[in-house]
Amino acid sequence: MEQEGIHLSRVKLFAALSDATRLRIVDVLRHRDGLSSSEIAELLGVSLALHCHHAKILSEAGIITKRKEGQTSYLSLNQDFLTSQLSGLL
């Protein structure tokens, strides 16, 4: 039963990473963790709405975490989750 949960979690992880914009968000956060949504959107040259759409998918998959300060959301990679999901895969 636990293996099935891990498998489903990995399916969600890889589905979330199957989009070029979401991969670019992950890559930006690998190099500059803790950026705001507007900073990431500007770096990628996409609208804030498009960025937020993709960030929601990454967050729901567990890939990123959000920290709110007032009206601003700051995003970080969920390193522990990624390590746990990818360990033992190869």
GROMACS .gro file of C-alpha atoms in nm:
model
   90
    1MET     CA    1   0.000   0.000   0.000
    2GLU     CA    2   0.284   0.241   0.084
    3GLN     CA    3   0.451   0.165  -0.251
    4GLU     CA    4   0.128   0.259  -0.429
    5GLY     CA    5   0.127   0.596  -0.252
    6ILE     CA    6   0.488   0.659  -0.350
    7HIS     CA    7   0.409   0.563  -0.709
    8LEU     CA    8   0.111   0.800  -0.728
    9SER     CA    9   0.316   1.079  -0.574
   10ARG     CA   10   0.587   1.028  -0.836
   11VAL     CA   11   0.330   1.030  -1.115
   12LYS     CA   12   0.203   1.366  -0.989
   13LEU     CA   13   0.561   1.494  -0.958
   14PHE     CA   14   0.657   1.402  -1.313
   15ALA     CA   15   0.326   1.526  -1.455
   16ALA     CA   16   0.391   1.864  -1.293
   17LEU     CA   17   0.742   1.871  -1.437
   18SER     CA   18   0.624   1.783  -1.789
   19ASP     CA   19   0.573   2.149  -1.884
   20ALA     CA   20   0.855   2.376  -2.005
   21THR     CA   21   0.738   2.678  -1.805
   22ARG     CA   22   0.718   2.477  -1.483
   23LEU     CA   23   1.067   2.336  -1.545
   24ARG     CA   24   1.193   2.691  -1.591
   25ILE     CA   25   1.035   2.793  -1.258
   26VAL     CA   26   1.209   2.501  -1.086
   27ASP     CA   27   1.538   2.595  -1.251
   28VAL     CA   28   1.507   2.959  -1.138
   29LEU     CA   29   1.436   2.845  -0.781
   30ARG     CA   30   1.735   2.608  -0.789
   31HIS     CA   31   1.958   2.911  -0.835
   32ARG     CA   32   1.765   3.180  -0.646
   33ASP     CA   33   1.543   3.026  -0.380
   34GLY     CA   34   1.283   3.240  -0.203
   35LEU     CA   35   1.184   3.468  -0.490
   36SER     CA   36   0.842   3.629  -0.509
   37SER     CA   37   0.592   3.527  -0.774
   38SER     CA   38   0.628   3.862  -0.950
   39GLU     CA   39   1.008   3.830  -0.954
   40ILE     CA   40   0.988   3.485  -1.111
   41ALA     CA   41   0.731   3.597  -1.368
   42GLU     CA   42   0.956   3.888  -1.465
   43LEU     CA   43   1.266   3.666  -1.492
   44LEU     CA   44   1.078   3.422  -1.716
   45GLY     CA   45   0.909   3.690  -1.924
   46VAL     CA   46   0.559   3.558  -1.854
   47SER     CA   47   0.250   3.721  -1.707
   48LEU     CA   48   0.194   3.698  -1.334
   49ALA     CA   49  -0.132   3.510  -1.400
   50LEU     CA   50   0.047   3.247  -1.610
   51HIS     CA   51   0.320   3.210  -1.351
   52CYS     CA   52   0.062   3.170  -1.071
   53HIS     CA   53  -0.119   2.901  -1.271
   54HIS     CA   54   0.201   2.699  -1.306
   55ALA     CA   55   0.315   2.766  -0.948
   56LYS     CA   56  -0.016   2.627  -0.820
   57ILE     CA   57   0.043   2.301  -1.008
   58LEU     CA   58   0.398   2.277  -0.872
   59SER     CA   59   0.273   2.347  -0.521
   60GLU     CA   60  -0.006   2.087  -0.542
   61ALA     CA   61   0.252   1.830  -0.655
   62GLY     CA   62   0.468   1.916  -0.352
   63ILE     CA   63   0.758   2.050  -0.560
   64ILE     CA   64   0.751   2.404  -0.423
   65THR     CA   65   0.636   2.565  -0.102
   66LYS     CA   66   0.485   2.911  -0.061
   67ARG     CA   67   0.544   3.154   0.221
   68LYS     CA   68   0.315   3.456   0.240
   69GLU     CA   69   0.418   3.794   0.373
   70GLY     CA   70   0.128   4.034   0.339
   71GLN     CA   71   0.012   4.018  -0.022
   72THR     CA   72   0.337   3.868  -0.150
   73SER     CA   73   0.406   3.495  -0.192
   74TYR     CA   74   0.766   3.375  -0.180
   75LEU     CA   75   0.845   3.040  -0.339
   76SER     CA   76   1.104   2.779  -0.250
   77LEU     CA   77   1.187   2.433  -0.375
   78ASN     CA   78   1.073   2.159  -0.140
   79GLN     CA   79   1.414   1.990  -0.127
   80ASP     CA   80   1.309   1.725   0.126
   81PHE     CA   81   1.014   1.617  -0.087
   82LEU     CA   82   1.219   1.608  -0.407
   83THR     CA   83   1.495   1.408  -0.241
   84SER     CA   84   1.249   1.156  -0.096
   85GLN     CA   85   1.066   1.112  -0.427
   86LEU     CA   86   1.375   1.078  -0.642
   87SER     CA   87   1.589   0.864  -0.410
   88GLY     CA   88   1.589   0.503  -0.512
   89LEU     CA   89   1.439   0.584  -0.850
   90LEU     CA   90   1.760   0.523  -1.042
   0.00000   0.00000   0.00000
